[in-house]
Short mmCIF file of C-alpha atoms and ligand atoms in Angstrom, two decimals:
data_model
loop_
_atom_site.label_atom_id
_atom_site.label_comp_id
_atom_site.label_asym_id
_atom_site.label_seq_id
_atom_site.Cartn_x
_atom_site.Cartn_y
_atom_site.Cartn_z
CA MET A 580 -71.32 20.41 -37.49
CA LEU A 581 -74.53 19.50 -39.50
CA VAL A 582 -77.89 19.78 -38.19
CA VAL A 583 -80.80 18.67 -40.18
CA MET A 584 -84.28 20.06 -39.27
CA GLN A 585 -87.29 17.90 -39.39
CA GLU A 586 -89.92 18.13 -42.18
CA GLY A 587 -92.22 21.09 -41.15
CA ALA A 588 -89.67 22.61 -38.48
CA THR A 589 -91.04 26.16 -37.93
CA GLU A 590 -89.11 29.25 -38.44
CA ALA A 591 -88.73 29.93 -34.99
CA GLN A 592 -87.26 26.51 -34.26
CA ILE A 593 -84.58 26.91 -37.08
CA GLU A 594 -83.83 30.39 -35.48
CA HIS A 595 -83.31 28.80 -32.32
CA VAL A 596 -81.04 26.25 -33.49
CA ILE A 597 -79.11 28.88 -35.35
CA ALA A 598 -78.79 31.11 -32.40
CA ARG A 599 -77.34 28.13 -30.40
CA LEU A 600 -74.96 27.26 -33.03
CA VAL A 601 -73.83 30.91 -33.27
CA GLU A 602 -73.33 31.02 -29.49
CA LEU A 603 -71.12 28.17 -29.65
CA GLY A 604 -68.80 30.01 -32.22
CA PHE A 605 -70.10 28.36 -35.53
CA ASP A 606 -70.35 30.31 -38.66
CA VAL A 607 -73.90 29.13 -40.04
CA HIS A 608 -74.71 28.37 -43.53
CA ARG A 609 -78.39 27.63 -44.04
CA SER A 610 -79.76 25.42 -46.95
CA THR A 611 -83.47 25.15 -47.52
CA GLY A 612 -84.40 22.06 -49.29
CA VAL A 613 -87.89 20.90 -50.63
CA ILE A 614 -88.25 18.93 -47.43
CA HIS A 615 -85.58 19.56 -45.04
CA THR A 616 -83.70 22.72 -43.75
CA VAL A 617 -79.99 21.73 -43.21
CA LEU A 618 -77.70 24.01 -40.94
CA GLY A 619 -74.08 23.65 -41.70
CA GLY A 620 -71.88 25.07 -38.88
CA VAL A 621 -68.28 25.85 -39.79
CA GLY A 622 -65.47 26.40 -36.98
CA GLY A 623 -66.93 26.43 -33.30
CA ASN A 624 -66.28 24.67 -30.27
CA ASP A 625 -66.53 20.76 -30.06
CA PHE A 626 -69.96 19.65 -28.78
CA ASP A 627 -72.16 16.68 -28.29
CA PRO A 628 -74.59 16.36 -31.16
CA SER A 629 -76.98 14.77 -29.12
CA LEU A 630 -77.64 18.17 -27.34
CA PHE A 631 -78.91 19.50 -30.72
CA GLU A 632 -80.73 16.31 -31.47
CA VAL A 633 -83.25 16.80 -28.45
CA MET A 634 -84.09 20.43 -29.60
CA ASP A 635 -87.37 21.13 -30.93
CA GLY A 636 -87.83 20.49 -34.81
CA VAL A 637 -84.44 18.82 -35.10
CA LYS A 638 -84.19 15.61 -36.97
CA GLU A 639 -80.59 14.79 -36.63
CA ALA A 640 -77.06 16.41 -36.02
CA HIS A 641 -73.82 15.23 -36.94
CA ARG A 642 -70.05 16.29 -36.38
CA ILE A 643 -68.33 17.05 -39.58
CA VAL A 644 -64.86 16.85 -38.06
CA SER A 645 -63.54 13.62 -36.07
CA PRO A 646 -63.59 14.44 -32.28
CA TYR A 647 -59.97 13.09 -32.17
CA LYS A 648 -57.38 15.10 -33.90
CA LEU A 649 -53.88 13.70 -33.17
CA ALA A 650 -55.00 10.22 -33.64
CA SER A 651 -56.69 11.06 -36.90
CA ARG A 652 -55.21 9.73 -40.20
CA ASN A 653 -55.22 13.49 -41.57
CA PHE A 654 -52.67 14.39 -39.10
CA LYS A 655 -50.30 11.97 -40.52
CA PRO A 656 -51.46 10.66 -43.67
CA GLY A 657 -48.46 8.63 -44.26
CA GLY A 658 -48.93 6.49 -41.28
CA THR A 659 -46.89 6.22 -38.05
CA VAL A 660 -44.07 3.59 -37.67
CA VAL A 661 -43.06 2.87 -34.31
CA LYS A 662 -39.57 1.86 -34.17
CA ILE A 663 -37.73 0.11 -31.41
CA ARG A 664 -34.32 -1.06 -32.06
CA GLU A 665 -34.61 -2.60 -35.36
CA VAL A 666 -38.12 -3.66 -35.09
CA GLU A 667 -40.81 -1.40 -37.02
CA ILE A 668 -44.42 -1.66 -36.14
CA GLY A 669 -46.42 -0.16 -38.98
CA GLY A 670 -44.05 -0.79 -41.58
CA ASN A 671 -44.16 -3.47 -44.36
CA ARG A 672 -43.27 -6.18 -42.10
CA VAL A 673 -45.81 -7.76 -39.82
CA VAL A 674 -44.37 -7.90 -36.35
CA MET A 675 -45.10 -10.87 -34.21
CA MET A 676 -45.47 -10.64 -30.61
CA ALA A 677 -45.95 -13.81 -28.77
CA GLY A 678 -45.61 -15.41 -25.30
CA PRO A 679 -47.70 -16.68 -22.31
CA CYS A 680 -50.52 -14.91 -20.85
CA SER A 681 -49.00 -14.78 -17.44
CA ILE A 682 -45.22 -15.11 -16.37
CA GLU A 683 -45.00 -18.03 -14.26
CA ASN A 684 -41.59 -19.21 -13.44
CA HIS A 685 -37.96 -18.85 -14.84
CA ASP A 686 -38.17 -22.15 -16.86
CA GLN A 687 -41.51 -21.43 -18.40
CA ILE A 688 -40.22 -17.93 -19.67
CA GLN A 689 -36.91 -19.35 -20.82
CA ARG A 690 -38.83 -22.03 -22.99
CA CYS A 691 -41.17 -19.50 -24.25
CA ALA A 692 -38.43 -17.10 -25.32
CA GLU A 693 -36.77 -19.93 -27.12
CA ILE A 694 -39.98 -20.91 -28.92
CA VAL A 695 -40.73 -17.38 -29.79
CA ALA A 696 -37.10 -16.50 -31.10
CA ALA A 697 -37.03 -19.91 -33.00
CA SER A 698 -40.12 -19.01 -34.98
CA GLY A 699 -38.74 -15.65 -36.09
CA ALA A 700 -41.08 -13.49 -33.73
CA GLN A 701 -39.66 -10.18 -32.59
CA VAL A 702 -41.26 -9.45 -29.26
CA ILE A 703 -42.09 -11.66 -26.18
CA ARG A 704 -45.22 -11.03 -24.07
CA GLY A 705 -46.05 -11.98 -20.56
CA GLY A 706 -48.06 -10.43 -17.86
CA ALA A 707 -46.49 -9.82 -14.51
CA PHE A 708 -49.76 -7.98 -13.16
CA LYS A 709 -52.78 -9.76 -14.24
CA PRO A 710 -56.24 -8.12 -14.57
CA ARG A 711 -58.16 -11.21 -13.56
CA SER A 712 -62.02 -11.20 -13.23
CA SER A 713 -62.00 -12.98 -10.12
CA PRO A 714 -59.72 -11.42 -7.18
CA TYR A 715 -59.34 -15.43 -6.13
CA SER A 716 -57.36 -16.14 -9.55
CA PHE A 717 -53.62 -15.82 -9.86
CA GLN A 718 -52.65 -12.17 -9.86
CA GLY A 719 -49.22 -12.12 -11.48
CA MET A 720 -45.64 -12.38 -10.33
CA GLY A 721 -44.90 -8.62 -10.00
CA GLU A 722 -41.43 -7.59 -10.45
CA GLU A 723 -40.01 -10.75 -10.02
CA GLY A 724 -41.76 -11.84 -13.22
CA LEU A 725 -40.51 -8.73 -15.03
CA LYS A 726 -36.86 -9.63 -14.29
CA ILE A 727 -37.56 -13.18 -15.57
CA LEU A 728 -39.02 -11.80 -18.69
CA ARG A 729 -36.32 -9.21 -19.45
CA GLU A 730 -33.44 -11.61 -18.94
CA ALA A 731 -35.03 -14.33 -21.19
CA ALA A 732 -35.90 -11.51 -23.76
CA ASP A 733 -32.29 -10.41 -23.79
CA ALA A 734 -30.86 -13.68 -23.92
CA HIS A 735 -32.74 -14.34 -27.15
CA GLY A 736 -32.60 -10.77 -28.88
CA LEU A 737 -36.29 -10.19 -28.39
CA LEU A 738 -38.37 -6.87 -27.16
CA VAL A 739 -40.74 -7.01 -24.38
CA VAL A 740 -44.31 -6.07 -23.99
CA SER A 741 -46.07 -6.40 -20.71
CA GLU A 742 -49.23 -4.95 -19.10
CA VAL A 743 -49.19 -1.87 -16.88
CA MET A 744 -52.32 -1.75 -14.59
CA ASP A 745 -52.13 1.41 -12.85
CA GLN A 746 -50.11 4.58 -12.90
CA THR A 747 -48.06 3.87 -9.61
CA GLN A 748 -46.50 0.66 -11.75
CA ILE A 749 -45.32 2.84 -14.68
CA PRO A 750 -41.59 3.70 -13.28
CA LEU A 751 -41.24 -0.03 -12.45
CA MET A 752 -42.41 -1.15 -15.88
CA LEU A 753 -40.23 1.20 -17.65
CA GLY A 754 -37.26 -0.57 -16.36
CA TYR A 755 -38.09 -3.79 -17.82
CA CYS A 756 -40.25 -3.26 -20.88
CA ASP A 757 -39.90 -1.91 -24.29
CA ILE A 758 -43.80 -1.50 -24.86
CA LEU A 759 -46.14 -1.07 -22.09
CA GLN A 760 -49.36 -2.56 -22.77
CA VAL A 761 -52.64 -0.93 -21.37
CA GLY A 762 -55.29 -3.78 -21.21
CA ALA A 763 -58.79 -3.85 -22.23
CA ARG A 764 -60.21 -3.28 -18.91
CA ASN A 765 -58.26 -0.05 -18.62
CA MET A 766 -58.61 1.57 -21.92
CA GLN A 767 -60.85 4.16 -20.38
CA ASN A 768 -58.79 4.52 -17.24
CA PHE A 769 -57.94 8.11 -18.27
CA ASN A 770 -55.57 8.84 -15.37
CA LEU A 771 -53.34 6.04 -16.39
CA LEU A 772 -53.82 7.13 -20.21
CA LYS A 773 -52.51 10.62 -19.17
CA GLU A 774 -49.67 9.50 -17.07
CA LEU A 775 -48.64 7.34 -20.20
CA GLY A 776 -48.78 10.54 -22.33
CA LYS A 777 -45.78 11.61 -20.41
CA VAL A 778 -43.89 8.39 -21.05
CA ARG A 779 -41.14 8.20 -23.75
CA LYS A 780 -42.00 4.49 -24.66
CA PRO A 781 -44.44 2.77 -26.92
CA ILE A 782 -47.93 2.03 -25.51
CA LEU A 783 -49.83 -0.84 -26.76
CA LEU A 784 -53.44 0.13 -26.47
CA LYS A 785 -56.01 -2.57 -26.28
CA ARG A 786 -59.55 -2.00 -27.26
CA GLY A 787 -61.86 -2.26 -24.57
CA ILE A 788 -64.21 -5.06 -23.93
CA ALA A 789 -67.45 -3.01 -25.13
CA ALA A 790 -65.64 -0.04 -26.54
CA THR A 791 -66.42 1.53 -29.82
CA ILE A 792 -63.57 2.30 -32.52
CA GLU A 793 -64.15 5.95 -31.82
CA GLU A 794 -63.63 5.37 -27.96
CA LEU A 795 -60.39 3.50 -28.83
CA LEU A 796 -59.18 6.22 -30.92
CA LEU A 797 -60.32 8.91 -28.09
CA SER A 798 -58.37 6.94 -25.54
CA ALA A 799 -55.39 6.90 -28.00
CA GLU A 800 -55.68 10.66 -28.10
CA TYR A 801 -55.35 10.99 -24.44
CA ILE A 802 -51.84 9.44 -24.68
CA LEU A 803 -51.12 11.43 -27.98
CA ALA A 804 -52.30 14.69 -26.42
CA GLY A 805 -49.90 14.15 -23.47
CA GLY A 806 -46.97 14.18 -25.95
CA ASN A 807 -46.38 10.39 -26.49
CA TYR A 808 -46.70 9.78 -30.34
CA GLU A 809 -45.59 6.12 -29.91
CA VAL A 810 -49.15 4.44 -29.69
CA ILE A 811 -49.96 1.06 -31.21
CA LEU A 812 -53.53 -0.02 -31.20
CA CYS A 813 -54.88 -3.47 -30.53
CA GLU A 814 -58.14 -5.30 -31.74
CA ARG A 815 -58.83 -8.01 -28.98
CA GLY A 816 -62.40 -8.81 -29.48
CA ILE A 817 -65.33 -7.32 -28.01
CA ARG A 818 -68.25 -8.76 -26.11
CA SER A 819 -71.33 -9.46 -28.04
CA PHE A 820 -74.42 -11.66 -27.69
CA GLU A 821 -72.43 -14.68 -29.24
CA THR A 822 -71.48 -17.22 -26.73
CA ALA A 823 -69.60 -19.81 -29.14
CA THR A 824 -66.24 -17.65 -28.51
CA ARG A 825 -65.08 -15.86 -25.54
CA ASN A 826 -65.15 -12.65 -27.39
CA THR A 827 -66.15 -11.41 -30.98
CA PHE A 828 -63.07 -10.69 -32.87
CA ASP A 829 -64.09 -7.62 -34.79
CA VAL A 830 -61.73 -8.23 -38.02
CA SER A 831 -63.32 -5.25 -39.66
CA ALA A 832 -62.10 -2.71 -36.87
CA ILE A 833 -58.52 -3.34 -38.59
CA PRO A 834 -59.44 -1.74 -41.86
CA VAL A 835 -61.72 0.82 -40.10
CA VAL A 836 -58.77 1.95 -37.95
CA LYS A 837 -56.31 2.03 -40.72
CA LYS A 838 -58.47 4.29 -42.44
CA LEU A 839 -59.43 6.79 -39.60
CA SER A 840 -56.11 6.77 -38.17
CA HIS A 841 -52.48 6.82 -38.84
CA LEU A 842 -51.62 4.69 -35.77
CA PRO A 843 -50.29 1.04 -36.33
CA MET A 844 -52.91 -1.82 -35.38
CA VAL A 845 -52.17 -5.10 -34.23
CA GLY A 846 -54.78 -8.08 -33.82
CA ASP A 847 -54.82 -10.66 -30.69
CA PRO A 848 -56.49 -13.34 -31.94
CA SER A 849 -56.12 -15.26 -28.47
CA HIS A 850 -58.20 -13.06 -26.40
CA GLY A 851 -60.30 -12.45 -29.80
CA THR A 852 -61.60 -15.88 -29.76
CA GLY A 853 -60.58 -17.61 -26.42
CA ARG A 854 -60.08 -20.87 -28.21
CA ARG A 855 -56.99 -22.39 -29.20
CA ASP A 856 -58.61 -24.10 -32.24
CA MET A 857 -60.02 -20.69 -33.48
CA VAL A 858 -56.73 -18.84 -33.09
CA PRO A 859 -54.94 -19.74 -36.20
CA ALA A 860 -57.96 -18.71 -38.54
CA MET A 861 -58.34 -15.27 -37.02
CA ALA A 862 -54.60 -14.57 -36.98
CA ARG A 863 -54.67 -15.29 -40.65
CA ALA A 864 -57.83 -13.07 -41.10
CA ALA A 865 -56.02 -10.34 -38.95
CA ILE A 866 -53.07 -10.11 -41.23
CA ALA A 867 -55.12 -10.38 -44.35
CA ALA A 868 -57.22 -7.44 -43.09
CA GLY A 869 -54.08 -5.35 -42.72
CA ALA A 870 -52.83 -5.78 -39.22
CA ASP A 871 -49.61 -4.49 -38.50
CA GLY A 872 -48.96 -7.20 -36.04
CA ILE A 873 -50.24 -10.21 -34.05
CA LEU A 874 -50.24 -10.42 -30.28
CA MET A 875 -50.81 -14.15 -29.00
CA GLU A 876 -50.58 -16.49 -26.44
CA VAL A 877 -47.98 -19.20 -26.64
CA HIS A 878 -46.83 -21.61 -23.87
CA PRO A 879 -44.49 -24.57 -23.79
CA ASP A 880 -47.61 -26.77 -22.04
CA PRO A 881 -50.68 -24.53 -22.45
CA ASP A 882 -52.90 -27.23 -20.75
CA ARG A 883 -51.05 -26.32 -17.43
CA ALA A 884 -50.71 -22.67 -18.08
CA MET A 885 -51.74 -20.37 -14.97
CA SER A 886 -54.18 -18.27 -17.03
CA ASP A 887 -55.67 -18.40 -20.49
CA GLY A 888 -54.41 -21.94 -21.39
CA ALA A 889 -57.43 -22.53 -23.65
CA GLN A 890 -56.42 -19.96 -25.97
CA THR A 891 -52.96 -20.49 -25.88
CA LEU A 892 -50.96 -22.39 -28.76
CA ASP A 893 -48.19 -24.86 -27.93
CA GLU A 894 -44.83 -24.90 -29.69
CA PRO A 895 -45.68 -27.20 -32.88
CA GLN A 896 -49.01 -25.17 -33.25
CA PHE A 897 -47.23 -21.74 -33.32
CA ARG A 898 -44.64 -23.02 -35.70
CA GLU A 899 -47.44 -24.35 -38.19
CA LEU A 900 -49.18 -20.84 -37.69
CA MET A 901 -46.20 -18.91 -38.48
CA THR A 902 -45.65 -20.70 -41.52
CA GLN A 903 -49.27 -19.95 -42.70
CA LEU A 904 -48.83 -16.31 -41.78
CA ARG A 905 -45.91 -16.12 -44.01
CA GLY A 906 -48.12 -17.13 -46.95
CA ILE A 907 -50.83 -15.07 -46.12
CA ALA A 908 -48.52 -11.90 -45.62
CA THR A 909 -46.94 -12.44 -48.87
CA ALA A 910 -50.42 -12.64 -50.57
CA VAL A 911 -51.03 -8.98 -49.35
CA GLY A 912 -47.69 -7.68 -50.29
CA ARG A 913 -46.15 -7.89 -46.80
CA SER A 914 -43.99 -10.13 -44.85
CA VAL A 915 -43.75 -11.88 -41.42
C1 PEP B 1616 -53.63 -10.09 -21.79
O1 PEP B 1616 -53.02 -9.64 -22.92
O2 PEP B 1616 -53.28 -11.10 -21.13
C2 PEP B 1616 -54.94 -9.56 -21.39
C3 PEP B 1616 -55.31 -9.53 -20.18
O3 PEP B 1616 -55.59 -9.09 -22.54
P1 PEP B 1616 -56.90 -8.01 -22.41
O4 PEP B 1616 -56.65 -6.97 -21.67
O5 PEP B 1616 -57.27 -7.99 -23.84
O6 PEP B 1616 -57.98 -9.08 -21.87
MN1 MN B 1617 -54.45 -13.54 -21.32
#
């Protein structure tokens, strides 16, 4: 904890801050510079720096240690590899997770599984419970959809990732999925995160629509603190003032997270852009930036998809992209 006093802060103000730091259990080191007095607090309890920033005579206050512990890179400097059967997420190979936004019917998922497996991807995605902005939009097939997805995945040697929307769905989802996805809208559903901490299956945690990287890592901390160490983070675009794309795909979040945390990080260029014609460029960028995987939407007939068709690639587009991604991965010392 570091508190920088304002120029001309009085001795009484400085003493007041020191007293408060001591109360919070900090060992205080005072350094008097030409202009500013800086108070360094070592040890002590975690607290909100803004509580100090509003005190008289204080210019700024900062945490020295990160507010998340288990998610921090220091906790596991070598990085985490999430291993599911032979698939390693966080290893050298960039893992491809692809499939439709929503599970729609048996034939659609069978075709998707064929496309995904034939391209060399390892994981099929598809939502059975859909978090739609409008209550009148298609809400997903539920358990019937999960059955279809699991069958198609097993027939093609693929793993399954699908979104869990609330804690009551967890037992059902565990029966069908290899990875449980927490959607952007649920990144700060702390009750759900706590329950997922008790689960012993990997969780793919998407960044919230307006979440900072620190908030993403604190949400991961909830799951880790519950004892589930298999968390995969996902950049899926954030809301900004820009309207040319559905979201602003924050490519820089990938190297930032890789530096701050030991957890694997994947990129979702589909939700990240909302536009099929922009998806390949952002998928390439994500791998170049160090992503451990790509999660993206693919459908045999995207124009007729029941959700997110505009950001979904068809088979030829996906095949072409996979070829490009192999080249990008090689250029950065990895494989796809
Ligand atoms: C999805 O993956 O289909 C989805 C709803 O994603 P997000 O939570 O990122 O919007
Ligand atoms: Mn979608």
